[in-house]
Coordinates of C-alpha atoms and ligand atoms in Angstrom, one line a residue:
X1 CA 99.0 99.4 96.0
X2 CA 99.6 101.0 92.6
X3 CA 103.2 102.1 91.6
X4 CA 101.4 105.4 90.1
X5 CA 100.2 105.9 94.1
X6 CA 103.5 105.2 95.5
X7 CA 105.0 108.1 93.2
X8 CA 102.5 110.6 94.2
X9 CA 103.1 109.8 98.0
X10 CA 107.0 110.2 96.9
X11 CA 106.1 113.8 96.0
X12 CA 103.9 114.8 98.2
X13 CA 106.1 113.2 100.9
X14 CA 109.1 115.0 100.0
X15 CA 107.2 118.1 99.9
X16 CA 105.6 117.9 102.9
X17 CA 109.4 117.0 104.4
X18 CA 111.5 119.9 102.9
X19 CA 108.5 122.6 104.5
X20 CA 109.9 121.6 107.7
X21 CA 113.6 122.2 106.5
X22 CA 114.6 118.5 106.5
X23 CA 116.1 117.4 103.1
X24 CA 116.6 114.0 102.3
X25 CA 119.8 112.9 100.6
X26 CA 121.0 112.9 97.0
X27 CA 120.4 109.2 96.9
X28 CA 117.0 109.7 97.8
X29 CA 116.0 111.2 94.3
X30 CA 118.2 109.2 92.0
X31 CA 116.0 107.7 89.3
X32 CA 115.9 103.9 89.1
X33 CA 118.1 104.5 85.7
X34 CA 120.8 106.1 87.7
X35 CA 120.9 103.6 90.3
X36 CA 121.8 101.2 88.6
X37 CA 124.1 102.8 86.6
X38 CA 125.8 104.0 90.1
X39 CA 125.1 100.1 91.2
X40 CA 128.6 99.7 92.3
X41 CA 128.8 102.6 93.9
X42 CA 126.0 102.1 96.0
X43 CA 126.8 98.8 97.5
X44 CA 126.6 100.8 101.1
X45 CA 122.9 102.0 100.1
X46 CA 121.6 98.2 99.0
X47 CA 123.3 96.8 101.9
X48 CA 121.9 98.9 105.3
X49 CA 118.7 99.2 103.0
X50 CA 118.4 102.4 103.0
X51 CA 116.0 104.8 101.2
X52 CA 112.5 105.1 100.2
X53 CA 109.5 102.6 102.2
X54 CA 106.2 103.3 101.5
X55 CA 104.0 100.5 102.8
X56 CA 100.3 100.3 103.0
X57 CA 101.2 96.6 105.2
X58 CA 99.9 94.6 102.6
X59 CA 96.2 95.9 103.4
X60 CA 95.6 97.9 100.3
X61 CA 93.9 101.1 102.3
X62 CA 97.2 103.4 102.7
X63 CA 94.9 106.0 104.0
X64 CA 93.8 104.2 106.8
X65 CA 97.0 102.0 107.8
X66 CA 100.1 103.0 106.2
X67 CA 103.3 104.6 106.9
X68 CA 105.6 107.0 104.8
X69 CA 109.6 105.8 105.8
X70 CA 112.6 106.4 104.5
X71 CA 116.1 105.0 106.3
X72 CA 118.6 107.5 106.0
X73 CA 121.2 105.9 107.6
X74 CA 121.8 102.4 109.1
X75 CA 124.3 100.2 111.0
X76 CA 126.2 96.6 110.0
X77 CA 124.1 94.1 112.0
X78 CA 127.5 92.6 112.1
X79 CA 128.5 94.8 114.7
X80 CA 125.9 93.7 117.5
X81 CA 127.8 91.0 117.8
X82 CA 131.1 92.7 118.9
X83 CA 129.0 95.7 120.4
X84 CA 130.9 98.4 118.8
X85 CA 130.9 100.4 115.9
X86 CA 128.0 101.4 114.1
X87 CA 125.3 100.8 116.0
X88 CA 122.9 103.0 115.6
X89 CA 120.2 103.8 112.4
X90 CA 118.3 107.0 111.3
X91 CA 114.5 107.3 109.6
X92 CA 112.4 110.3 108.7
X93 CA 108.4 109.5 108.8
X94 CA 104.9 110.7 107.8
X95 CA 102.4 109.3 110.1
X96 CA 99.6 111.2 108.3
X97 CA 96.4 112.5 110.3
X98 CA 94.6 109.3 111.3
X99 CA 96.5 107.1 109.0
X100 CA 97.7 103.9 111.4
X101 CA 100.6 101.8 111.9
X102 CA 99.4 98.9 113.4
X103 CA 100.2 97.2 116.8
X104 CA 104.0 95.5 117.0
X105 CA 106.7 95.1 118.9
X106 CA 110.8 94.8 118.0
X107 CA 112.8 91.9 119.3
X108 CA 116.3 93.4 119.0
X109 CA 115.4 97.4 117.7
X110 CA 114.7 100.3 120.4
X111 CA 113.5 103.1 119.0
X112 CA 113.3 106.7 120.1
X113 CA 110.1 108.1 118.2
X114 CA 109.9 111.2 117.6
X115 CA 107.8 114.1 116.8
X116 CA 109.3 116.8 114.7
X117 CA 106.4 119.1 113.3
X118 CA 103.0 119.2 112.5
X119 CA 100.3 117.6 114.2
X120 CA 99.8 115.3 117.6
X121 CA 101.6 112.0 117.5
X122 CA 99.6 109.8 119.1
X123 CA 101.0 106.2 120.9
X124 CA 98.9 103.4 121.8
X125 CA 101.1 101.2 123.8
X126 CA 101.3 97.9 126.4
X127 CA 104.1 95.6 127.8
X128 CA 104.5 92.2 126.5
X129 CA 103.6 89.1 129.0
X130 CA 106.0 86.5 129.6
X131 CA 105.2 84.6 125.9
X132 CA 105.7 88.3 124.2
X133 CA 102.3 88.6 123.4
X134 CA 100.1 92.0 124.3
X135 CA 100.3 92.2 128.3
X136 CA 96.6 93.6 128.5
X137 CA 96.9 94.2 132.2
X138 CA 100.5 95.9 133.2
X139 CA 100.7 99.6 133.4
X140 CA 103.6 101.2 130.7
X141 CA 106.6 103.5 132.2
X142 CA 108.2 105.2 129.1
X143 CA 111.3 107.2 128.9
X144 CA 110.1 110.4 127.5
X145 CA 112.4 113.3 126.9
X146 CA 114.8 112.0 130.2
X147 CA 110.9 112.1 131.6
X148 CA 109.2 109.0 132.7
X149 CA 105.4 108.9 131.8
X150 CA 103.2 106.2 133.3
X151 CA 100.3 104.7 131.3
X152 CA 97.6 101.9 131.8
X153 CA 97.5 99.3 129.9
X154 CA 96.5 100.7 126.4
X155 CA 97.1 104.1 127.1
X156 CA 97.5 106.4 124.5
X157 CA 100.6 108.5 124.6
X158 CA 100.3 111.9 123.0
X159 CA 103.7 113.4 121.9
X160 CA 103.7 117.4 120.6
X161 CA 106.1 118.5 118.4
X162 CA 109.5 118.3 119.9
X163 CA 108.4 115.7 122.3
X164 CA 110.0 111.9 121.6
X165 CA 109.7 108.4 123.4
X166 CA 111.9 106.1 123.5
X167 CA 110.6 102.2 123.3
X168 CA 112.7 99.3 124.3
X169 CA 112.2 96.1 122.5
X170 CA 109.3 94.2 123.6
X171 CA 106.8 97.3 124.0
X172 CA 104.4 96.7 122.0
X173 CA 103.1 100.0 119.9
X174 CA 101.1 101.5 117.3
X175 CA 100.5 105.0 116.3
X176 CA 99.1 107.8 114.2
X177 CA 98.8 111.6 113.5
X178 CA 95.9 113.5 115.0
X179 CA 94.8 116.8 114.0
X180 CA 96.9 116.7 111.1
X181 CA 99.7 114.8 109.0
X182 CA 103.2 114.3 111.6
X183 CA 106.9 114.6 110.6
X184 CA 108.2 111.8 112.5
X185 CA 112.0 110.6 113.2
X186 CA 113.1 107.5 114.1
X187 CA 116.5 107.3 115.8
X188 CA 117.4 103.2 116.4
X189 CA 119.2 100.4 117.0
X190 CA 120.5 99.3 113.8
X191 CA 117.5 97.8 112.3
X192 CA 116.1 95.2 109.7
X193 CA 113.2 95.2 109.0
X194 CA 112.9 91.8 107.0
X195 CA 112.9 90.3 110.6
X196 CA 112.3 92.4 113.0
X197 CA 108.9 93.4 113.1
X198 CA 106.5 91.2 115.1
X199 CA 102.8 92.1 114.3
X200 CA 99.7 91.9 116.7
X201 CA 97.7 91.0 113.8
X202 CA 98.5 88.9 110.3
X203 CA 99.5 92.2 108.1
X204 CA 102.8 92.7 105.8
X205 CA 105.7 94.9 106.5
X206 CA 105.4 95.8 102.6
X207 CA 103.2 97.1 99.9
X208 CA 102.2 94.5 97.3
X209 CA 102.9 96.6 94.4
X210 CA 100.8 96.7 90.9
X211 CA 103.1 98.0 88.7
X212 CA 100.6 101.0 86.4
X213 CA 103.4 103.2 85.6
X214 CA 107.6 103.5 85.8
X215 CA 108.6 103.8 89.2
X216 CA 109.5 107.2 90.1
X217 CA 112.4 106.0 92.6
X218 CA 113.0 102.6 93.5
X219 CA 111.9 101.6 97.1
X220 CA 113.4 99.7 99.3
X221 CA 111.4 96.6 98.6
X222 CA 112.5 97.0 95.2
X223 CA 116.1 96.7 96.2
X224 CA 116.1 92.3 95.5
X225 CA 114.3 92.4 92.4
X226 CA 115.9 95.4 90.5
X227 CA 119.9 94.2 92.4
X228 CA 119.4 90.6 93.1
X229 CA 120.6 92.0 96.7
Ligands
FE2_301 FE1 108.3 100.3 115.8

């Protein structure tokens, strides 16, 4: 997709954010100038990978199958290991009105998702069979809001605002906005998402980027090229 694109969906997203009284942080509007006059400074930022992730999955049709991330906050995978200390990771979403995020599953991530404004959130979801792949018979049981919802095979989950799930690794998932664009949060394991996100079918995790104009802020994608991270 075309930087100029990205920067609009930067504005609009942060717009679209702030109407529902969520703010992102000062980081998240540095220009890529200051970054990397601040580079030292943000070691903490370049390492948990945090900030801006627009991704169209490599597909080119953003409208259609895309997703609007930024990581506000995020663990030391480090710590896993020991299984103590900071654990946990943070996002804040648009899943825009139809716009998709295609089928996957997480191997070491679970994920509450969550629905904080705007229109239906809407989750396809199925178990994975012994080899991990798309289970196309068992029935889903989801943790919903200390609720547990039953599903075929398939079903589609609808979440309202307020309402969450929370997916354990190994259910598979996709989802989308219906009715109209959806402020979505994302509280997680701590999460990479170089490696961690196993696709039903061959797409990207990141936007191929053809680079029209200046990049407004640098995404996270950007990190390697602009830091050598
Ligand atoms: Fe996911």
């Amino acid at each position: 997709m075309k930087r100029s694109r990205v920067n609009e969906i930067m504005l609009e997203g942060d717009a679209f954010i702030r109407s529902f009284g969520y703010v992102m942080p000062p980081f998240a509007y540095w220009t890529p100038e200051e970054f990397r006059a601040r580079k030292a400074d943000a070691a903490g930022i370049l390492d948990a990978r945090l900030g801006w992730d627009i991704t169209d999955f490599g597909g080119g049709r953003f409208d259609e199958l895309g997703l609007f991330l930024f990581t506000v906050r995020n663990g030391r995978a480090a710590d896993l290991a020991t299984g103590r200390g900071m654990l946990y990771a943070e996002k804040i979403m648009i899943a825009r009105k139809d716009q998709v995020t295609p089928m996957h599953r997480h191997v070491v991530k679970a994920e509450d998702i969550i629905n904080r404004g705007g229109g239906t959130l809407t989750l396809e979801l199925f178990l994975s069979d012994a080899k991990g792949e798309i289970d196309l018979e068992a029935g889903v049981t989801v943790p919903s809001d200390g609720i547990l919802r039953r599903l075929p095979a398939g079903g589609k989950l609808k979440l309202e605002p307020g309402e969450s799930v929370t997916l354990l690794p190994g259910v598979w998932h996709a989802f989308w906005g219906e009715g109209a664009d959806v402020l979505v949060g994302e509280v997680s394991t701590v999460n990479d998402d170089r490696t961690d996100n196993i696709f039903a079918d061959p797409v990207g995790r990141f936007a191929e980027i053809e680079e029209d104009e200046d990049p407004q802020h640098l995404l996270v994608a950007d990190y390697d090229r602009w830091f050598g991270t």
